[in-house]
Amino acid sequence: GETLQQDLPGALFIPTNLRQAAALVSTARLVICHEGALHHIAAAFGTPAIVIYGGYISPKVTGYDGQVAFFEGEDLGCGMRVPCQHCDDAMALITPEAVAAAAKRML
């Protein structure tokens, strides 16, 4: 299906390359991102982070102490490199309200 980008009220979208993104992460009060480069960068800079893993890979594999992980899976995750029902189901269990509540606690 087609993915549509929706703006988050009050959020500023800043297109960047990885170096610029790292600079932004280094000064952020909190990063909310999916599992990947930005969560590793946040860990390197000691920037607090909420990481949305879904069901693809477990924070037991790529997580860091001090980061809040949203993982809805078993074991180490499915690891599928293509869209799958398991990951769709896992992401559906992670609500914006739960992520927002975690962010409020961290700020």
PDB file of N, CA and C in Angstrom:
ATOM      1  N   GLY A   1       0.813  -1.181   0.000  1.00  0.00           N
ATOM      2  CA  GLY A   1       0.000   0.000   0.000  1.00  0.00           C
ATOM      3  C   GLY A   1       0.862   1.252   0.000  1.00  0.00           C
ATOM      4  N   GLU A   2       0.222   2.328  -0.273  1.00  0.00           N
ATOM      5  CA  GLU A   2       0.898   3.621  -0.318  1.00  0.00           C
ATOM      6  C   GLU A   2       1.046   4.182   1.091  1.00  0.00           C
ATOM      7  N   THR A   3       2.227   4.677   1.408  1.00  0.00           N
ATOM      8  CA  THR A   3       2.488   5.275   2.706  1.00  0.00           C
ATOM      9  C   THR A   3       2.403   6.783   2.566  1.00  0.00           C
ATOM     10  N   LEU A   4       1.640   7.405   3.432  1.00  0.00           N
ATOM     11  CA  LEU A   4       1.490   8.851   3.412  1.00  0.00           C
ATOM     12  C   LEU A   4       2.180   9.447   4.620  1.00  0.00           C
ATOM     13  N   GLN A   5       2.937  10.511   4.409  1.00  0.00           N
ATOM     14  CA  GLN A   5       3.561  11.209   5.520  1.00  0.00           C
ATOM     15  C   GLN A   5       2.555  12.205   6.069  1.00  0.00           C
ATOM     16  N   GLN A   6       2.384  12.198   7.369  1.00  0.00           N
ATOM     17  CA  GLN A   6       1.503  13.147   8.017  1.00  0.00           C
ATOM     18  C   GLN A   6       2.324  13.988   8.962  1.00  0.00           C
ATOM     19  N   ASP A   7       2.092  15.289   8.922  1.00  0.00           N
ATOM     20  CA  ASP A   7       2.800  16.174   9.834  1.00  0.00           C
ATOM     21  C   ASP A   7       2.234  16.042  11.240  1.00  0.00           C
ATOM     22  N   LEU A   8       3.091  16.092  12.211  1.00  0.00           N
ATOM     23  CA  LEU A   8       2.716  16.039  13.606  1.00  0.00           C
ATOM     24  C   LEU A   8       2.549  17.467  14.091  1.00  0.00           C
ATOM     25  N   PRO A   9       1.374  17.829  14.613  1.00  0.00           N
ATOM     26  CA  PRO A   9       1.177  19.214  15.068  1.00  0.00           C
ATOM     27  C   PRO A   9       2.266  19.642  16.051  1.00  0.00           C
ATOM     28  N   GLY A  10       2.883  20.779  15.777  1.00  0.00           N
ATOM     29  CA  GLY A  10       3.914  21.316  16.650  1.00  0.00           C
ATOM     30  C   GLY A  10       5.305  20.796  16.363  1.00  0.00           C
ATOM     31  N   ALA A  11       5.418  19.796  15.474  1.00  0.00           N
ATOM     32  CA  ALA A  11       6.727  19.236  15.154  1.00  0.00           C
ATOM     33  C   ALA A  11       7.282  19.933  13.922  1.00  0.00           C
ATOM     34  N   LEU A  12       8.582  20.031  13.872  1.00  0.00           N
ATOM     35  CA  LEU A  12       9.273  20.637  12.750  1.00  0.00           C
ATOM     36  C   LEU A  12      10.004  19.546  11.985  1.00  0.00           C
ATOM     37  N   PHE A  13       9.684  19.384  10.702  1.00  0.00           N
ATOM     38  CA  PHE A  13      10.362  18.400   9.871  1.00  0.00           C
ATOM     39  C   PHE A  13      11.586  19.060   9.264  1.00  0.00           C
ATOM     40  N   ILE A  14      12.747  18.483   9.518  1.00  0.00           N
ATOM     41  CA  ILE A  14      14.002  19.038   9.014  1.00  0.00           C
ATOM     42  C   ILE A  14      14.681  17.963   8.179  1.00  0.00           C
ATOM     43  N   PRO A  15      14.659  18.095   6.842  1.00  0.00           N
ATOM     44  CA  PRO A  15      15.365  17.101   6.030  1.00  0.00           C
ATOM     45  C   PRO A  15      16.870  17.226   6.245  1.00  0.00           C
ATOM     46  N   THR A  16      17.516  16.100   6.481  1.00  0.00           N
ATOM     47  CA  THR A  16      18.938  16.125   6.814  1.00  0.00           C
ATOM     48  C   THR A  16      19.656  14.941   6.192  1.00  0.00           C
ATOM     49  N   ASN A  17      20.977  15.041   6.188  1.00  0.00           N
ATOM     50  CA  ASN A  17      21.778  13.856   5.908  1.00  0.00           C
ATOM     51  C   ASN A  17      22.170  13.265   7.267  1.00  0.00           C
ATOM     52  N   LEU A  18      22.868  12.153   7.273  1.00  0.00           N
ATOM     53  CA  LEU A  18      23.165  11.468   8.537  1.00  0.00           C
ATOM     54  C   LEU A  18      24.036  12.312   9.460  1.00  0.00           C
ATOM     55  N   ARG A  19      24.991  13.030   8.923  1.00  0.00           N
ATOM     56  CA  ARG A  19      25.855  13.877   9.754  1.00  0.00           C
ATOM     57  C   ARG A  19      25.041  14.992  10.416  1.00  0.00           C
ATOM     58  N   GLN A  20      24.159  15.614   9.666  1.00  0.00           N
ATOM     59  CA  GLN A  20      23.314  16.668  10.230  1.00  0.00           C
ATOM     60  C   GLN A  20      22.351  16.094  11.266  1.00  0.00           C
ATOM     61  N   ALA A  21      21.814  14.913  10.977  1.00  0.00           N
ATOM     62  CA  ALA A  21      20.922  14.262  11.938  1.00  0.00           C
ATOM     63  C   ALA A  21      21.666  13.967  13.237  1.00  0.00           C
ATOM     64  N   ALA A  22      22.899  13.516  13.147  1.00  0.00           N
ATOM     65  CA  ALA A  22      23.698  13.237  14.347  1.00  0.00           C
ATOM     66  C   ALA A  22      23.915  14.504  15.155  1.00  0.00           C
ATOM     67  N   ALA A  23      24.160  15.615  14.477  1.00  0.00           N
ATOM     68  CA  ALA A  23      24.329  16.884  15.186  1.00  0.00           C
ATOM     69  C   ALA A  23      23.055  17.269  15.917  1.00  0.00           C
ATOM     70  N   LEU A  24      21.899  17.081  15.288  1.00  0.00           N
ATOM     71  CA  LEU A  24      20.629  17.386  15.944  1.00  0.00           C
ATOM     72  C   LEU A  24      20.397  16.473  17.143  1.00  0.00           C
ATOM     73  N   VAL A  25      20.657  15.186  16.968  1.00  0.00           N
ATOM     74  CA  VAL A  25      20.475  14.217  18.060  1.00  0.00           C
ATOM     75  C   VAL A  25      21.387  14.560  19.232  1.00  0.00           C
ATOM     76  N   SER A  26      22.583  15.028  18.955  1.00  0.00           N
ATOM     77  CA  SER A  26      23.547  15.317  20.021  1.00  0.00           C
ATOM     78  C   SER A  26      23.083  16.431  20.946  1.00  0.00           C
ATOM     79  N   THR A  27      22.190  17.289  20.475  1.00  0.00           N
ATOM     80  CA  THR A  27      21.715  18.410  21.290  1.00  0.00           C
ATOM     81  C   THR A  27      20.259  18.268  21.721  1.00  0.00           C
ATOM     82  N   ALA A  28      19.614  17.174  21.317  1.00  0.00           N
ATOM     83  CA  ALA A  28      18.193  16.986  21.625  1.00  0.00           C
ATOM     84  C   ALA A  28      17.987  16.620  23.089  1.00  0.00           C
ATOM     85  N   ARG A  29      16.836  17.000  23.610  1.00  0.00           N
ATOM     86  CA  ARG A  29      16.442  16.573  24.964  1.00  0.00           C
ATOM     87  C   ARG A  29      15.917  15.143  24.948  1.00  0.00           C
ATOM     88  N   LEU A  30      15.327  14.746  23.813  1.00  0.00           N
ATOM     89  CA  LEU A  30      14.737  13.416  23.682  1.00  0.00           C
ATOM     90  C   LEU A  30      14.612  13.101  22.198  1.00  0.00           C
ATOM     91  N   VAL A  31      14.907  11.864  21.839  1.00  0.00           N
ATOM     92  CA  VAL A  31      14.730  11.383  20.474  1.00  0.00           C
ATOM     93  C   VAL A  31      13.674  10.288  20.503  1.00  0.00           C
ATOM     94  N   ILE A  32      12.716  10.383  19.597  1.00  0.00           N
ATOM     95  CA  ILE A  32      11.740   9.314  19.390  1.00  0.00           C
ATOM     96  C   ILE A  32      11.959   8.838  17.964  1.00  0.00           C
ATOM     97  N   CYS A  33      12.333   7.562  17.821  1.00  0.00           N
ATOM     98  CA  CYS A  33      12.671   7.053  16.494  1.00  0.00           C
ATOM     99  C   CYS A  33      12.394   5.554  16.426  1.00  0.00           C
ATOM    100  N   HIS A  34      12.499   5.022  15.230  1.00  0.00           N
ATOM    101  CA  HIS A  34      12.429   3.572  15.088  1.00  0.00           C
ATOM    102  C   HIS A  34      13.835   3.002  15.263  1.00  0.00           C
ATOM    103  N   GLU A  35      13.917   1.709  15.381  1.00  0.00           N
ATOM    104  CA  GLU A  35      15.207   1.031  15.514  1.00  0.00           C
ATOM    105  C   GLU A  35      16.024   1.321  14.269  1.00  0.00           C
ATOM    106  N   GLY A  36      17.267   1.708  14.466  1.00  0.00           N
ATOM    107  CA  GLY A  36      18.129   2.002  13.328  1.00  0.00           C
ATOM    108  C   GLY A  36      19.202   3.004  13.699  1.00  0.00           C
ATOM    109  N   ALA A  37      19.723   3.671  12.699  1.00  0.00           N
ATOM    110  CA  ALA A  37      20.874   4.562  12.874  1.00  0.00           C
ATOM    111  C   ALA A  37      20.658   5.602  13.967  1.00  0.00           C
ATOM    112  N   LEU A  38      19.489   6.242  13.991  1.00  0.00           N
ATOM    113  CA  LEU A  38      19.288   7.323  14.964  1.00  0.00           C
ATOM    114  C   LEU A  38      19.321   6.828  16.399  1.00  0.00           C
ATOM    115  N   HIS A  39      18.827   5.623  16.652  1.00  0.00           N
ATOM    116  CA  HIS A  39      18.873   5.157  18.038  1.00  0.00           C
ATOM    117  C   HIS A  39      20.301   4.799  18.442  1.00  0.00           C
ATOM    118  N   HIS A  40      21.118   4.354  17.504  1.00  0.00           N
ATOM    119  CA  HIS A  40      22.527   4.109  17.798  1.00  0.00           C
ATOM    120  C   HIS A  40      23.258   5.433  18.043  1.00  0.00           C
ATOM    121  N   ILE A  41      22.949   6.438  17.246  1.00  0.00           N
ATOM    122  CA  ILE A  41      23.549   7.759  17.423  1.00  0.00           C
ATOM    123  C   ILE A  41      23.154   8.343  18.770  1.00  0.00           C
ATOM    124  N   ALA A  42      21.879   8.207  19.143  1.00  0.00           N
ATOM    125  CA  ALA A  42      21.424   8.706  20.446  1.00  0.00           C
ATOM    126  C   ALA A  42      22.203   8.038  21.571  1.00  0.00           C
ATOM    127  N   ALA A  43      22.407   6.737  21.469  1.00  0.00           N
ATOM    128  CA  ALA A  43      23.178   6.025  22.496  1.00  0.00           C
ATOM    129  C   ALA A  43      24.613   6.539  22.557  1.00  0.00           C
ATOM    130  N   ALA A  44      25.202   6.786  21.410  1.00  0.00           N
ATOM    131  CA  ALA A  44      26.585   7.266  21.379  1.00  0.00           C
ATOM    132  C   ALA A  44      26.736   8.621  22.050  1.00  0.00           C
ATOM    133  N   PHE A  45      25.726   9.473  21.904  1.00  0.00           N
ATOM    134  CA  PHE A  45      25.777  10.810  22.505  1.00  0.00           C
ATOM    135  C   PHE A  45      25.165  10.853  23.911  1.00  0.00           C
ATOM    136  N   GLY A  46      24.575   9.760  24.351  1.00  0.00           N
ATOM    137  CA  GLY A  46      23.916   9.755  25.649  1.00  0.00           C
ATOM    138  C   GLY A  46      22.615  10.535  25.644  1.00  0.00           C
ATOM    139  N   THR A  47      22.004  10.693  24.480  1.00  0.00           N
ATOM    140  CA  THR A  47      20.731  11.402  24.362  1.00  0.00           C
ATOM    141  C   THR A  47      19.604  10.436  24.699  1.00  0.00           C
ATOM    142  N   PRO A  48      18.716  10.812  25.617  1.00  0.00           N
ATOM    143  CA  PRO A  48      17.586   9.936  25.934  1.00  0.00           C
ATOM    144  C   PRO A  48      16.790   9.606  24.667  1.00  0.00           C
ATOM    145  N   ALA A  49      16.321   8.366  24.579  1.00  0.00           N
ATOM    146  CA  ALA A  49      15.605   7.953  23.377  1.00  0.00           C
ATOM    147  C   ALA A  49      14.484   6.984  23.693  1.00  0.00           C
ATOM    148  N   ILE A  50      13.422   7.123  22.921  1.00  0.00           N
ATOM    149  CA  ILE A  50      12.340   6.151  22.867  1.00  0.00           C
ATOM    150  C   ILE A  50      12.476   5.496  21.508  1.00  0.00           C
ATOM    151  N   VAL A  51      12.619   4.184  21.510  1.00  0.00           N
ATOM    152  CA  VAL A  51      12.870   3.457  20.265  1.00  0.00           C
ATOM    153  C   VAL A  51      11.702   2.514  19.981  1.00  0.00           C
ATOM    154  N   ILE A  52      11.117   2.684  18.813  1.00  0.00           N
ATOM    155  CA  ILE A  52       9.996   1.851  18.395  1.00  0.00           C
ATOM    156  C   ILE A  52      10.558   0.707  17.556  1.00  0.00           C
ATOM    157  N   TYR A  53      10.552  -0.468  18.143  1.00  0.00           N
ATOM    158  CA  TYR A  53      11.092  -1.657  17.495  1.00  0.00           C
ATOM    159  C   TYR A  53      10.035  -2.425  16.712  1.00  0.00           C
ATOM    160  N   GLY A  54       8.782  -2.321  17.114  1.00  0.00           N
ATOM    161  CA  GLY A  54       7.769  -3.157  16.484  1.00  0.00           C
ATOM    162  C   GLY A  54       8.049  -4.602  16.819  1.00  0.00           C
ATOM    163  N   GLY A  55       8.149  -5.455  15.804  1.00  0.00           N
ATOM    164  CA  GLY A  55       8.451  -6.860  16.035  1.00  0.00           C
ATOM    165  C   GLY A  55       9.615  -7.356  15.221  1.00  0.00           C
ATOM    166  N   TYR A  56      10.276  -6.436  14.509  1.00  0.00           N
ATOM    167  CA  TYR A  56      11.353  -6.825  13.593  1.00  0.00           C
ATOM    168  C   TYR A  56      12.584  -7.367  14.306  1.00  0.00           C
ATOM    169  N   ILE A  57      13.077  -6.616  15.286  1.00  0.00           N
ATOM    170  CA  ILE A  57      14.273  -7.039  16.015  1.00  0.00           C
ATOM    171  C   ILE A  57      14.112  -6.628  17.473  1.00  0.00           C
ATOM    172  N   SER A  58      14.597  -7.422  18.356  1.00  0.00           N
ATOM    173  CA  SER A  58      14.440  -7.192  19.786  1.00  0.00           C
ATOM    174  C   SER A  58      15.475  -6.193  20.310  1.00  0.00           C
ATOM    175  N   PRO A  59      15.083  -5.409  21.315  1.00  0.00           N
ATOM    176  CA  PRO A  59      16.075  -4.570  21.989  1.00  0.00           C
ATOM    177  C   PRO A  59      17.154  -5.403  22.683  1.00  0.00           C
ATOM    178  N   LYS A  60      16.920  -6.698  22.862  1.00  0.00           N
ATOM    179  CA  LYS A  60      17.975  -7.576  23.385  1.00  0.00           C
ATOM    180  C   LYS A  60      19.138  -7.671  22.410  1.00  0.00           C
ATOM    181  N   VAL A  61      18.862  -7.386  21.141  1.00  0.00           N
ATOM    182  CA  VAL A  61      19.883  -7.477  20.098  1.00  0.00           C
ATOM    183  C   VAL A  61      20.548  -6.118  19.874  1.00  0.00           C
ATOM    184  N   THR A  62      19.744  -5.061  19.702  1.00  0.00           N
ATOM    185  CA  THR A  62      20.312  -3.756  19.328  1.00  0.00           C
ATOM    186  C   THR A  62      19.978  -2.652  20.314  1.00  0.00           C
ATOM    187  N   GLY A  63      19.459  -3.005  21.490  1.00  0.00           N
ATOM    188  CA  GLY A  63      19.055  -1.990  22.454  1.00  0.00           C
ATOM    189  C   GLY A  63      20.194  -1.518  23.337  1.00  0.00           C
ATOM    190  N   TYR A  64      19.925  -0.424  24.044  1.00  0.00           N
ATOM    191  CA  TYR A  64      20.900   0.169  24.958  1.00  0.00           C
ATOM    192  C   TYR A  64      20.227   0.464  26.287  1.00  0.00           C
ATOM    193  N   ASP A  65      20.990   0.322  27.370  1.00  0.00           N
ATOM    194  CA  ASP A  65      20.484   0.699  28.684  1.00  0.00           C
ATOM    195  C   ASP A  65      20.107   2.177  28.651  1.00  0.00           C
ATOM    196  N   GLY A  66      19.015   2.500  29.306  1.00  0.00           N
ATOM    197  CA  GLY A  66      18.589   3.891  29.390  1.00  0.00           C
ATOM    198  C   GLY A  66      17.646   4.309  28.278  1.00  0.00           C
ATOM    199  N   GLN A  67      17.509   3.508  27.225  1.00  0.00           N
ATOM    200  CA  GLN A  67      16.541   3.816  26.184  1.00  0.00           C
ATOM    201  C   GLN A  67      15.244   3.081  26.483  1.00  0.00           C
ATOM    202  N   VAL A  68      14.125   3.720  26.186  1.00  0.00           N
ATOM    203  CA  VAL A  68      12.825   3.088  26.357  1.00  0.00           C
ATOM    204  C   VAL A  68      12.482   2.374  25.060  1.00  0.00           C
ATOM    205  N   ALA A  69      12.239   1.087  25.150  1.00  0.00           N
ATOM    206  CA  ALA A  69      11.993   0.270  23.967  1.00  0.00           C
ATOM    207  C   ALA A  69      10.537  -0.140  23.876  1.00  0.00           C
ATOM    208  N   PHE A  70       9.967   0.021  22.711  1.00  0.00           N
ATOM    209  CA  PHE A  70       8.633  -0.486  22.408  1.00  0.00           C
ATOM    210  C   PHE A  70       8.809  -1.655  21.447  1.00  0.00           C
ATOM    211  N   PHE A  71       8.742  -2.862  22.001  1.00  0.00           N
ATOM    212  CA  PHE A  71       8.913  -4.097  21.232  1.00  0.00           C
ATOM    213  C   PHE A  71       7.738  -4.995  21.515  1.00  0.00           C
ATOM    214  N   GLU A  72       7.078  -5.443  20.486  1.00  0.00           N
ATOM    215  CA  GLU A  72       5.932  -6.345  20.622  1.00  0.00           C
ATOM    216  C   GLU A  72       6.240  -7.618  19.857  1.00  0.00           C
ATOM    217  N   GLY A  73       7.025  -8.446  20.464  1.00  0.00           N
ATOM    218  CA  GLY A  73       7.378  -9.684  19.792  1.00  0.00           C
ATOM    219  C   GLY A  73       7.877 -10.695  20.780  1.00  0.00           C
ATOM    220  N   GLU A  74       8.254 -11.810  20.266  1.00  0.00           N
ATOM    221  CA  GLU A  74       8.802 -12.873  21.083  1.00  0.00           C
ATOM    222  C   GLU A  74      10.252 -13.103  20.684  1.00  0.00           C
ATOM    223  N   ASP A  75      10.986 -13.646  21.565  1.00  0.00           N
ATOM    224  CA  ASP A  75      12.376 -13.986  21.291  1.00  0.00           C
ATOM    225  C   ASP A  75      13.149 -12.767  20.789  1.00  0.00           C
ATOM    226  N   LEU A  76      13.784 -12.895  19.638  1.00  0.00           N
ATOM    227  CA  LEU A  76      14.654 -11.837  19.132  1.00  0.00           C
ATOM    228  C   LEU A  76      14.035 -11.057  17.979  1.00  0.00           C
ATOM    229  N   GLY A  77      12.765 -11.307  17.674  1.00  0.00           N
ATOM    230  CA  GLY A  77      12.094 -10.642  16.565  1.00  0.00           C
ATOM    231  C   GLY A  77      12.098 -11.525  15.337  1.00  0.00           C
ATOM    232  N   CYS A  78      11.308 -11.149  14.348  1.00  0.00           N
ATOM    233  CA  CYS A  78      11.186 -12.008  13.162  1.00  0.00           C
ATOM    234  C   CYS A  78      12.332 -11.800  12.175  1.00  0.00           C
ATOM    235  N   GLY A  79      12.905 -10.606  12.125  1.00  0.00           N
ATOM    236  CA  GLY A  79      14.031 -10.349  11.239  1.00  0.00           C
ATOM    237  C   GLY A  79      13.705 -10.292   9.760  1.00  0.00           C
ATOM    238  N   MET A  80      12.438 -10.270   9.409  1.00  0.00           N
ATOM    239  CA  MET A  80      12.051 -10.215   7.995  1.00  0.00           C
ATOM    240  C   MET A  80      12.451  -8.869   7.402  1.00  0.00           C
ATOM    241  N   ARG A  81      13.105  -8.887   6.244  1.00  0.00           N
ATOM    242  CA  ARG A  81      13.553  -7.663   5.568  1.00  0.00           C
ATOM    243  C   ARG A  81      12.499  -7.127   4.601  1.00  0.00           C
ATOM    244  N   VAL A  82      11.348  -7.766   4.558  1.00  0.00           N
ATOM    245  CA  VAL A  82      10.226  -7.327   3.727  1.00  0.00           C
ATOM    246  C   VAL A  82       9.011  -7.189   4.642  1.00  0.00           C
ATOM    247  N   PRO A  83       8.029  -6.367   4.249  1.00  0.00           N
ATOM    248  CA  PRO A  83       6.839  -6.222   5.096  1.00  0.00           C
ATOM    249  C   PRO A  83       6.200  -7.578   5.396  1.00  0.00           C
ATOM    250  N   CYS A  84       5.789  -7.744   6.656  1.00  0.00           N
ATOM    251  CA  CYS A  84       5.130  -8.997   7.031  1.00  0.00           C
ATOM    252  C   CYS A  84       3.995  -8.711   8.011  1.00  0.00           C
ATOM    253  N   GLN A  85       3.069  -9.637   8.086  1.00  0.00           N
ATOM    254  CA  GLN A  85       1.905  -9.477   8.960  1.00  0.00           C
ATOM    255  C   GLN A  85       2.324  -9.400  10.425  1.00  0.00           C
ATOM    256  N   HIS A  86       3.332 -10.173  10.803  1.00  0.00           N
ATOM    257  CA  HIS A  86       3.813 -10.153  12.184  1.00  0.00           C
ATOM    258  C   HIS A  86       4.215  -8.743  12.595  1.00  0.00           C
ATOM    259  N   CYS A  87       4.996  -8.082  11.753  1.00  0.00           N
ATOM    260  CA  CYS A  87       5.461  -6.729  12.079  1.00  0.00           C
ATOM    261  C   CYS A  87       4.322  -5.722  12.038  1.00  0.00           C
ATOM    262  N   ASP A  88       3.401  -5.873  11.077  1.00  0.00           N
ATOM    263  CA  ASP A  88       2.226  -4.993  11.040  1.00  0.00           C
ATOM    264  C   ASP A  88       1.427  -5.125  12.332  1.00  0.00           C
ATOM    265  N   ASP A  89       1.224  -6.344  12.780  1.00  0.00           N
ATOM    266  CA  ASP A  89       0.476  -6.583  14.023  1.00  0.00           C
ATOM    267  C   ASP A  89       1.211  -6.000  15.226  1.00  0.00           C
ATOM    268  N   ALA A  90       2.521  -6.164  15.264  1.00  0.00           N
ATOM    269  CA  ALA A  90       3.314  -5.643  16.379  1.00  0.00           C
ATOM    270  C   ALA A  90       3.234  -4.123  16.429  1.00  0.00           C
ATOM    271  N   MET A  91       3.366  -3.471  15.286  1.00  0.00           N
ATOM    272  CA  MET A  91       3.309  -2.008  15.247  1.00  0.00           C
ATOM    273  C   MET A  91       1.935  -1.502  15.666  1.00  0.00           C
ATOM    274  N   ALA A  92       0.886  -2.232  15.314  1.00  0.00           N
ATOM    275  CA  ALA A  92      -0.475  -1.826  15.684  1.00  0.00           C
ATOM    276  C   ALA A  92      -0.681  -1.836  17.193  1.00  0.00           C
ATOM    277  N   LEU A  93       0.097  -2.623  17.921  1.00  0.00           N
ATOM    278  CA  LEU A  93      -0.017  -2.695  19.375  1.00  0.00           C
ATOM    279  C   LEU A  93       0.691  -1.531  20.082  1.00  0.00           C
ATOM    280  N   ILE A  94       1.529  -0.816  19.369  1.00  0.00           N
ATOM    281  CA  ILE A  94       2.270   0.307  19.947  1.00  0.00           C
ATOM    282  C   ILE A  94       1.485   1.575  19.642  1.00  0.00           C
ATOM    283  N   THR A  95       0.838   2.106  20.663  1.00  0.00           N
ATOM    284  CA  THR A  95      -0.051   3.248  20.441  1.00  0.00           C
ATOM    285  C   THR A  95       0.683   4.574  20.588  1.00  0.00           C
ATOM    286  N   PRO A  96       0.224   5.577  19.856  1.00  0.00           N
ATOM    287  CA  PRO A  96       0.797   6.916  20.040  1.00  0.00           C
ATOM    288  C   PRO A  96       0.672   7.397  21.480  1.00  0.00           C
ATOM    289  N   GLU A  97      -0.414   7.011  22.133  1.00  0.00           N
ATOM    290  CA  GLU A  97      -0.627   7.423  23.522  1.00  0.00           C
ATOM    291  C   GLU A  97       0.439   6.842  24.453  1.00  0.00           C
ATOM    292  N   ALA A  98       0.810   5.582  24.215  1.00  0.00           N
ATOM    293  CA  ALA A  98       1.841   4.957  25.048  1.00  0.00           C
ATOM    294  C   ALA A  98       3.193   5.620  24.820  1.00  0.00           C
ATOM    295  N   VAL A  99       3.499   5.934  23.566  1.00  0.00           N
ATOM    296  CA  VAL A  99       4.768   6.611  23.259  1.00  0.00           C
ATOM    297  C   VAL A  99       4.768   8.010  23.871  1.00  0.00           C
ATOM    298  N   ALA A 100       3.646   8.723  23.759  1.00  0.00           N
ATOM    299  CA  ALA A 100       3.553  10.072  24.331  1.00  0.00           C
ATOM    300  C   ALA A 100       3.694  10.037  25.846  1.00  0.00           C
ATOM    301  N   ALA A 101       3.090   9.035  26.491  1.00  0.00           N
ATOM    302  CA  ALA A 101       3.204   8.925  27.948  1.00  0.00           C
ATOM    303  C   ALA A 101       4.653   8.677  28.355  1.00  0.00           C
ATOM    304  N   ALA A 102       5.363   7.848  27.607  1.00  0.00           N
ATOM    305  CA  ALA A 102       6.779   7.613  27.898  1.00  0.00           C
ATOM    306  C   ALA A 102       7.585   8.889  27.724  1.00  0.00           C
ATOM    307  N   ALA A 103       7.270   9.647  26.682  1.00  0.00           N
ATOM    308  CA  ALA A 103       7.982  10.903  26.435  1.00  0.00           C
ATOM    309  C   ALA A 103       7.739  11.891  27.586  1.00  0.00           C
ATOM    310  N   LYS A 104       6.515  11.974  28.048  1.00  0.00           N
ATOM    311  CA  LYS A 104       6.195  12.887  29.163  1.00  0.00           C
ATOM    312  C   LYS A 104       6.980  12.494  30.417  1.00  0.00           C
ATOM    313  N   ARG A 105       7.083  11.190  30.674  1.00  0.00           N
ATOM    314  CA  ARG A 105       7.852  10.733  31.851  1.00  0.00           C
ATOM    315  C   ARG A 105       9.326  11.098  31.701  1.00  0.00           C
ATOM    316  N   MET A 106       9.843  11.013  30.500  1.00  0.00           N
ATOM    317  CA  MET A 106      11.275  11.258  30.294  1.00  0.00           C
ATOM    318  C   MET A 106      11.619  12.728  30.275  1.00  0.00           C
ATOM    319  N   LEU A 107      10.677  13.576  29.933  1.00  0.00           N
ATOM    320  CA  LEU A 107      10.939  15.015  29.896  1.00  0.00           C
ATOM    321  C   LEU A 107      10.610  15.643  31.224  1.00  0.00           C
TER     322      LEU A 107
END
